[in-house]
Amino acid sequence: MAGRGLDVEGWIAREGALSRVPAAFAGVVDAARARIAESFDGGRLHSAYIYGSIPRGTAILGVSDLDLLLALRTEPTEADRAAATRVEQDLDRSFPQIDGVGILLFSARTLLSELERHDLGFFVACLCTPLLGGDDLADQLPRYRPTPLLARETNGDLSLALPGWRRQAVEANTDQQRKTLSRVVARRIVRTGSTLIMPRWGGWTSDLTQSAEAFGLHYPERAEQMRRAAVIGRTPSPVPSVLRELIDGLGPWLAAEYAVVHGEKAVRP
């Protein structure tokens, strides 16, 4: 499936690599590695990963954000979260090349757990690029195909996100808050649309534009809405009506269709 994110044997290929980081973002990545090492010593940090458009080589200067995941040796503490927030703020202030930094924190045990095998485990094995640490958790995870099980466990919980987004939209009172929320919502909706059709399409992609186009092949009546969502995921908007279309228009329909096609994600404790 050339061009559909699979290797020659039909497994989903790991999509990023440090060799693909654009030259303009190399300093950002180096600084992230250094800040993480300073903030989390080897007794605390198992490994660190970068994901998103930067390791895929598609980042846009001044528009793309920096996405990081830290695997800790035990469950994250409030002190860990505070340290991660400081790293986020420091990197975001220091580099105009990026628009925002997000750091996810999980224990290595959670990432390798059976419950997360087809969600966070897949995320690490296929969407994350090793940045720091000697052992890559992907070596302890299986390979993945674009199956209905993977679809259900990655995005079968969109309905749970909608009420929180509605509250945040009401509370957002600045353009920056609305832009930040529109990016989060649009990306999640486009990627949910992509995994909805993933088993039928027969491939995997994190590219928002390609995701929207693949979705449109199977749901032409919703194709234009998904294309608009893909645009917002790349270049977020502060316009309130944009959020309403995503949260109250496309989102509820997509959540309902997902439940019919793939079922709902396994409940987390």
C-alpha positions as a LaTeX table, in Angstrom:
\begin{tabular}{lrrr}
\hline
Residue & $x$ (\AA) & $y$ (\AA) & $z$ (\AA) \\
\hline
Met1 & 0.00 & 0.00 & 0.00 \\
Ala2 & 2.42 & 2.64 & $-1.19$ \\
Gly3 & 1.58 & 6.03 & 0.22 \\
Arg4 & $-0.76$ & 4.59 & 2.84 \\
Gly5 & 1.61 & 4.36 & 5.78 \\
Leu6 & 2.25 & 0.62 & 5.60 \\
Asp7 & 5.43 & $-1.35$ & 5.10 \\
Val8 & 5.83 & $-4.03$ & 2.45 \\
Glu9 & 4.27 & $-6.63$ & 4.78 \\
Gly10 & 1.19 & $-4.53$ & 5.51 \\
Trp11 & 2.16 & $-3.38$ & 9.02 \\
Ile12 & 1.74 & 0.28 & 9.96 \\
Ala13 & 5.18 & 1.86 & 9.60 \\
Arg14 & 6.66 & 4.16 & 12.22 \\
Glu15 & 5.99 & 7.54 & 10.68 \\
Gly16 & 8.66 & 9.87 & 12.06 \\
Ala17 & 12.45 & 10.02 & 12.34 \\
Leu18 & 14.98 & 12.51 & 13.67 \\
Ser19 & 16.52 & 12.52 & 10.19 \\
Arg20 & 13.29 & 14.06 & 8.87 \\
Val21 & 13.31 & 17.04 & 11.25 \\
Pro22 & 13.52 & 20.19 & 9.08 \\
Ala23 & 16.73 & 22.17 & 9.57 \\
Ala24 & 14.79 & 25.17 & 10.90 \\
Phe25 & 13.53 & 23.04 & 13.80 \\
Ala26 & 16.78 & 21.21 & 14.63 \\
Gly27 & 17.69 & 23.68 & 17.37 \\
Val28 & 14.23 & 23.32 & 18.92 \\
Val29 & 14.61 & 19.55 & 19.09 \\
Asp30 & 18.12 & 19.80 & 20.55 \\
Ala31 & 16.91 & 22.23 & 23.19 \\
Ala32 & 13.97 & 19.99 & 24.06 \\
Arg33 & 16.33 & 17.06 & 24.60 \\
Ala34 & 18.56 & 19.17 & 26.84 \\
Arg35 & 15.69 & 20.69 & 28.89 \\
Ile36 & 14.15 & 17.28 & 29.48 \\
Ala37 & 17.48 & 15.81 & 30.60 \\
Glu38 & 17.97 & 18.73 & 33.00 \\
Ser39 & 14.47 & 18.41 & 34.47 \\
Phe40 & 14.13 & 14.61 & 34.69 \\
Asp41 & 17.14 & 12.57 & 35.75 \\
Gly42 & 17.76 & 8.98 & 34.76 \\
Gly43 & 16.15 & 7.68 & 37.90 \\
Arg44 & 12.89 & 9.32 & 36.92 \\
Leu45 & 12.87 & 9.27 & 33.12 \\
His46 & 12.73 & 6.00 & 31.21 \\
Ser47 & 12.63 & 7.54 & 27.73 \\
Ala48 & 11.42 & 10.60 & 25.81 \\
Tyr49 & 9.79 & 10.83 & 22.39 \\
Ile50 & 8.85 & 13.48 & 19.86 \\
Tyr51 & 5.80 & 13.15 & 17.63 \\
Gly52 & 3.71 & 15.23 & 15.24 \\
Ser53 & 4.66 & 17.30 & 12.22 \\
Ile54 & 8.25 & 18.07 & 13.27 \\
Pro55 & 9.59 & 14.46 & 13.12 \\
Arg56 & 7.38 & 13.80 & 10.10 \\
Gly57 & 9.17 & 16.66 & 8.31 \\
Thr58 & 6.01 & 18.63 & 7.57 \\
Ala59 & 6.19 & 21.36 & 10.22 \\
Ile60 & 5.39 & 24.97 & 9.26 \\
Leu61 & 7.52 & 27.77 & 10.72 \\
Gly62 & 5.68 & 29.82 & 13.30 \\
Val63 & 2.56 & 27.65 & 13.01 \\
Ser64 & 3.41 & 24.10 & 14.10 \\
Asp65 & 3.68 & 23.11 & 17.73 \\
Leu66 & 6.20 & 20.85 & 19.45 \\
Asp67 & 4.75 & 17.57 & 20.73 \\
Leu68 & 6.62 & 15.43 & 23.27 \\
Leu69 & 5.90 & 12.33 & 25.32 \\
Leu70 & 7.83 & 11.33 & 28.44 \\
Ala71 & 7.77 & 7.77 & 29.72 \\
Leu72 & 8.52 & 7.80 & 33.45 \\
Arg73 & 9.69 & 4.92 & 35.59 \\
Thr74 & 6.70 & 5.34 & 37.93 \\
Glu75 & 3.36 & 7.12 & 37.68 \\
Pro76 & 3.63 & 10.89 & 37.09 \\
Thr77 & 3.45 & 13.10 & 40.18 \\
Glu78 & 2.39 & 16.72 & 40.59 \\
Ala79 & 6.08 & 17.61 & 40.75 \\
Asp80 & 6.60 & 15.89 & 37.38 \\
Arg81 & 3.69 & 17.81 & 35.87 \\
Ala82 & 5.05 & 21.09 & 37.21 \\
Ala83 & 8.48 & 20.33 & 35.76 \\
Ala84 & 6.92 & 19.49 & 32.38 \\
Thr85 & 4.98 & 22.76 & 32.40 \\
Arg86 & 8.20 & 24.68 & 33.01 \\
Val87 & 9.87 & 22.93 & 30.08 \\
Glu88 & 6.85 & 23.71 & 27.87 \\
Gln89 & 6.87 & 27.39 & 28.78 \\
Asp90 & 10.64 & 27.73 & 28.44 \\
Leu91 & 10.74 & 26.16 & 24.98 \\
Asp92 & 7.70 & 28.08 & 23.74 \\
Arg93 & 9.24 & 31.40 & 24.85 \\
Ser94 & 12.65 & 30.60 & 23.42 \\
Phe95 & 11.76 & 29.52 & 19.88 \\
Pro96 & 9.57 & 31.57 & 17.52 \\
Gln97 & 9.69 & 28.66 & 15.08 \\
Ile98 & 6.98 & 26.91 & 17.12 \\
Asp99 & 3.52 & 27.92 & 18.29 \\
Gly100 & 3.07 & 26.07 & 21.56 \\
Val101 & 4.58 & 23.02 & 23.27 \\
Gly102 & 2.75 & 20.03 & 24.68 \\
Ile103 & 4.27 & 17.34 & 26.89 \\
Leu104 & 2.40 & 14.12 & 27.70 \\
Leu105 & 3.43 & 12.21 & 30.82 \\
Phe106 & 2.82 & 8.50 & 31.39 \\
Ser107 & 4.54 & 5.72 & 33.24 \\
Ala108 & 6.30 & 3.12 & 31.11 \\
Arg109 & 4.09 & 0.54 & 32.80 \\
Thr110 & 0.93 & 2.26 & 31.55 \\
Leu111 & 2.28 & 2.61 & 28.03 \\
Leu112 & 3.09 & $-1.11$ & 27.92 \\
Ser113 & $-0.10$ & $-2.29$ & 29.62 \\
Glu114 & $-2.55$ & $-4.66$ & 27.96 \\
Leu115 & $-5.37$ & $-2.11$ & 28.33 \\
Glu116 & $-3.37$ & 0.45 & 26.33 \\
Arg117 & $-1.99$ & $-2.02$ & 23.78 \\
His118 & $-4.10$ & $-0.60$ & 20.94 \\
Asp119 & $-4.10$ & 3.03 & 22.03 \\
Leu120 & $-1.09$ & 4.44 & 23.88 \\
Gly121 & 1.00 & 1.41 & 22.94 \\
Phe122 & 0.22 & 1.95 & 19.27 \\
Phe123 & 0.91 & 5.66 & 19.73 \\
Val124 & 4.43 & 4.99 & 21.03 \\
Ala125 & 5.25 & 2.21 & 18.57 \\
Cys126 & 4.04 & 3.92 & 15.40 \\
Leu127 & 3.63 & 7.67 & 15.98 \\
Cys128 & 6.49 & 8.54 & 18.36 \\
Thr129 & 10.16 & 9.00 & 17.50 \\
Pro130 & 12.76 & 8.23 & 20.22 \\
Leu131 & 14.44 & 11.39 & 21.47 \\
Leu132 & 16.15 & 10.50 & 24.75 \\
Gly133 & 16.83 & 7.36 & 26.78 \\
Gly134 & 18.51 & 4.09 & 25.97 \\
Asp135 & 15.53 & 1.75 & 25.62 \\
Asp136 & 12.78 & 2.30 & 23.06 \\
Leu137 & 9.44 & 1.04 & 24.40 \\
Ala138 & 8.45 & 0.14 & 20.85 \\
Asp139 & 10.77 & $-2.86$ & 21.12 \\
Gln140 & 8.38 & $-4.31$ & 23.73 \\
Leu141 & 5.21 & $-3.65$ & 21.73 \\
Pro142 & 3.64 & $-5.59$ & 18.85 \\
Arg143 & 3.30 & $-4.49$ & 15.25 \\
Tyr144 & $-0.03$ & $-3.10$ & 14.12 \\
Arg145 & $-2.36$ & $-3.32$ & 11.16 \\
Pro146 & $-5.24$ & $-0.91$ & 10.30 \\
Thr147 & $-7.94$ & $-3.07$ & 11.92 \\
Pro148 & $-11.37$ & $-2.30$ & 13.41 \\
Leu149 & $-9.91$ & $-3.11$ & 16.85 \\
Leu150 & $-7.24$ & $-0.45$ & 16.42 \\
Ala151 & $-9.88$ & 1.99 & 15.19 \\
Arg152 & $-12.12$ & 1.37 & 18.20 \\
Glu153 & $-9.37$ & 1.64 & 20.80 \\
Thr154 & $-7.67$ & 4.74 & 19.39 \\
Asn155 & $-10.68$ & 7.00 & 18.81 \\
Gly156 & $-13.82$ & 5.26 & 19.99 \\
Asp157 & $-14.32$ & 7.79 & 22.77 \\
Leu158 & $-14.94$ & 11.03 & 20.88 \\
Ser159 & $-18.34$ & 11.42 & 22.56 \\
Leu160 & $-16.61$ & 11.77 & 25.94 \\
Ala161 & $-14.59$ & 14.75 & 24.74 \\
Leu162 & $-17.49$ & 16.81 & 23.36 \\
Pro163 & $-19.00$ & 18.06 & 26.67 \\
Gly164 & $-15.61$ & 19.30 & 27.89 \\
Trp165 & $-14.95$ & 21.09 & 24.62 \\
Arg166 & $-18.33$ & 22.81 & 24.84 \\
Arg167 & $-17.49$ & 24.09 & 28.32 \\
Gln168 & $-14.09$ & 25.31 & 27.18 \\
Ala169 & $-15.63$ & 27.08 & 24.18 \\
Val170 & $-18.04$ & 28.95 & 26.45 \\
Glu171 & $-15.25$ & 29.91 & 28.84 \\
Ala172 & $-12.77$ & 30.97 & 26.13 \\
Asn173 & $-12.72$ & 34.77 & 26.09 \\
Thr174 & $-9.57$ & 35.53 & 24.09 \\
Asp175 & $-8.58$ & 34.87 & 20.51 \\
Gln176 & $-5.60$ & 32.82 & 21.67 \\
Gln177 & $-7.77$ & 30.56 & 23.82 \\
Arg178 & $-10.17$ & 29.97 & 20.94 \\
Lys179 & $-7.31$ & 29.30 & 18.53 \\
Thr180 & $-5.73$ & 26.79 & 20.90 \\
Leu181 & $-9.04$ & 25.00 & 21.40 \\
Ser182 & $-9.87$ & 25.00 & 17.69 \\
Arg183 & $-6.55$ & 23.30 & 16.92 \\
Val184 & $-7.11$ & 20.59 & 19.54 \\
Val185 & $-10.70$ & 19.92 & 18.48 \\
Ala186 & $-10.03$ & 19.99 & 14.74 \\
Arg187 & $-7.08$ & 17.62 & 14.95 \\
Arg188 & $-8.99$ & 15.15 & 17.08 \\
Ile189 & $-11.99$ & 15.23 & 14.78 \\
Val190 & $-9.92$ & 14.76 & 11.62 \\
Arg191 & $-7.98$ & 11.89 & 13.13 \\
Thr192 & $-11.18$ & 10.28 & 14.35 \\
Gly193 & $-12.58$ & 10.59 & 10.85 \\
Ser194 & $-9.42$ & 9.00 & 9.51 \\
Thr195 & $-9.59$ & 5.99 & 11.84 \\
Leu196 & $-13.33$ & 5.63 & 11.17 \\
Ile197 & $-12.53$ & 4.71 & 7.56 \\
Met198 & $-9.04$ & 3.28 & 8.20 \\
Pro199 & $-9.93$ & $-0.44$ & 7.88 \\
Arg200 & $-11.87$ & 0.17 & 4.66 \\
Trp201 & $-9.24$ & 2.53 & 3.25 \\
Gly202 & $-6.57$ & 0.01 & 4.15 \\
Gly203 & $-3.91$ & 2.31 & 5.50 \\
Trp204 & $-2.77$ & 4.79 & 8.13 \\
Thr205 & $-1.86$ & 8.48 & 8.01 \\
Ser206 & $-1.40$ & 11.30 & 10.50 \\
Asp207 & $-1.38$ & 13.92 & 7.74 \\
Leu208 & $-4.51$ & 16.00 & 8.22 \\
Thr209 & $-5.05$ & 16.78 & 4.55 \\
Gln210 & $-4.62$ & 13.17 & 3.47 \\
Ser211 & $-6.87$ & 12.06 & 6.32 \\
Ala212 & $-9.65$ & 14.39 & 5.21 \\
Glu213 & $-9.36$ & 13.30 & 1.59 \\
Ala214 & $-9.47$ & 9.61 & 2.49 \\
Phe215 & $-12.49$ & 10.23 & 4.72 \\
Gly216 & $-14.25$ & 12.05 & 1.89 \\
Leu217 & $-13.99$ & 8.98 & $-0.34$ \\
His218 & $-16.27$ & 7.11 & 2.05 \\
Tyr219 & $-18.46$ & 9.97 & 3.32 \\
Pro220 & $-18.77$ & 12.42 & 0.43 \\
Glu221 & $-21.70$ & 14.21 & 2.09 \\
Arg222 & $-19.38$ & 15.21 & 4.97 \\
Ala223 & $-16.22$ & 15.67 & 2.90 \\
Glu224 & $-16.24$ & 19.47 & 2.83 \\
Gln225 & $-16.76$ & 19.72 & 6.60 \\
Met226 & $-13.80$ & 17.42 & 7.17 \\
Arg227 & $-11.63$ & 19.40 & 4.75 \\
Arg228 & $-12.41$ & 22.58 & 6.69 \\
Ala229 & $-11.52$ & 20.81 & 9.93 \\
Ala230 & $-8.17$ & 19.76 & 8.44 \\
Val231 & $-7.42$ & 23.38 & 7.55 \\
Ile232 & $-8.24$ & 24.50 & 11.11 \\
Gly233 & $-6.04$ & 21.74 & 12.52 \\
Arg234 & $-3.10$ & 23.23 & 10.65 \\
Thr235 & $-3.98$ & 26.94 & 10.94 \\
Pro236 & $-6.28$ & 27.39 & 13.96 \\
Ser237 & $-9.00$ & 30.01 & 14.05 \\
Pro238 & $-10.31$ & 32.32 & 16.81 \\
Val239 & $-13.75$ & 32.62 & 15.16 \\
Pro240 & $-16.45$ & 31.24 & 17.53 \\
Ser241 & $-18.56$ & 29.88 & 14.67 \\
Val242 & $-15.66$ & 27.62 & 13.67 \\
Leu243 & $-15.72$ & 25.97 & 17.08 \\
Arg244 & $-19.50$ & 25.60 & 16.93 \\
Glu245 & $-19.32$ & 23.81 & 13.60 \\
Leu246 & $-16.72$ & 21.38 & 14.93 \\
Ile247 & $-18.20$ & 20.76 & 18.38 \\
Asp248 & $-21.93$ & 20.92 & 17.66 \\
Gly249 & $-21.99$ & 19.99 & 13.99 \\
Leu250 & $-19.41$ & 17.51 & 12.75 \\
Gly251 & $-18.35$ & 16.17 & 16.16 \\
Pro252 & $-21.67$ & 14.68 & 17.37 \\
Trp253 & $-22.40$ & 13.07 & 14.01 \\
Leu254 & $-18.91$ & 11.57 & 13.88 \\
Ala255 & $-19.14$ & 10.19 & 17.43 \\
Ala256 & $-22.48$ & 8.53 & 16.68 \\
Glu257 & $-21.28$ & 7.06 & 13.38 \\
Tyr258 & $-18.13$ & 5.77 & 15.04 \\
Ala259 & $-20.12$ & 3.94 & 17.71 \\
Val260 & $-22.23$ & 2.26 & 15.01 \\
Val261 & $-19.27$ & 1.23 & 12.83 \\
His262 & $-16.63$ & 0.28 & 15.41 \\
Gly263 & $-18.23$ & 0.40 & 18.86 \\
Glu264 & $-16.98$ & 2.31 & 21.87 \\
Lys265 & $-13.49$ & 2.28 & 23.34 \\
Ala266 & $-12.86$ & 0.08 & 26.38 \\
Val267 & $-13.56$ & 1.97 & 29.60 \\
Arg268 & $-10.48$ & 3.23 & 31.44 \\
Pro269 & $-10.37$ & 3.19 & 35.25 \\
\hline
\end{tabular}
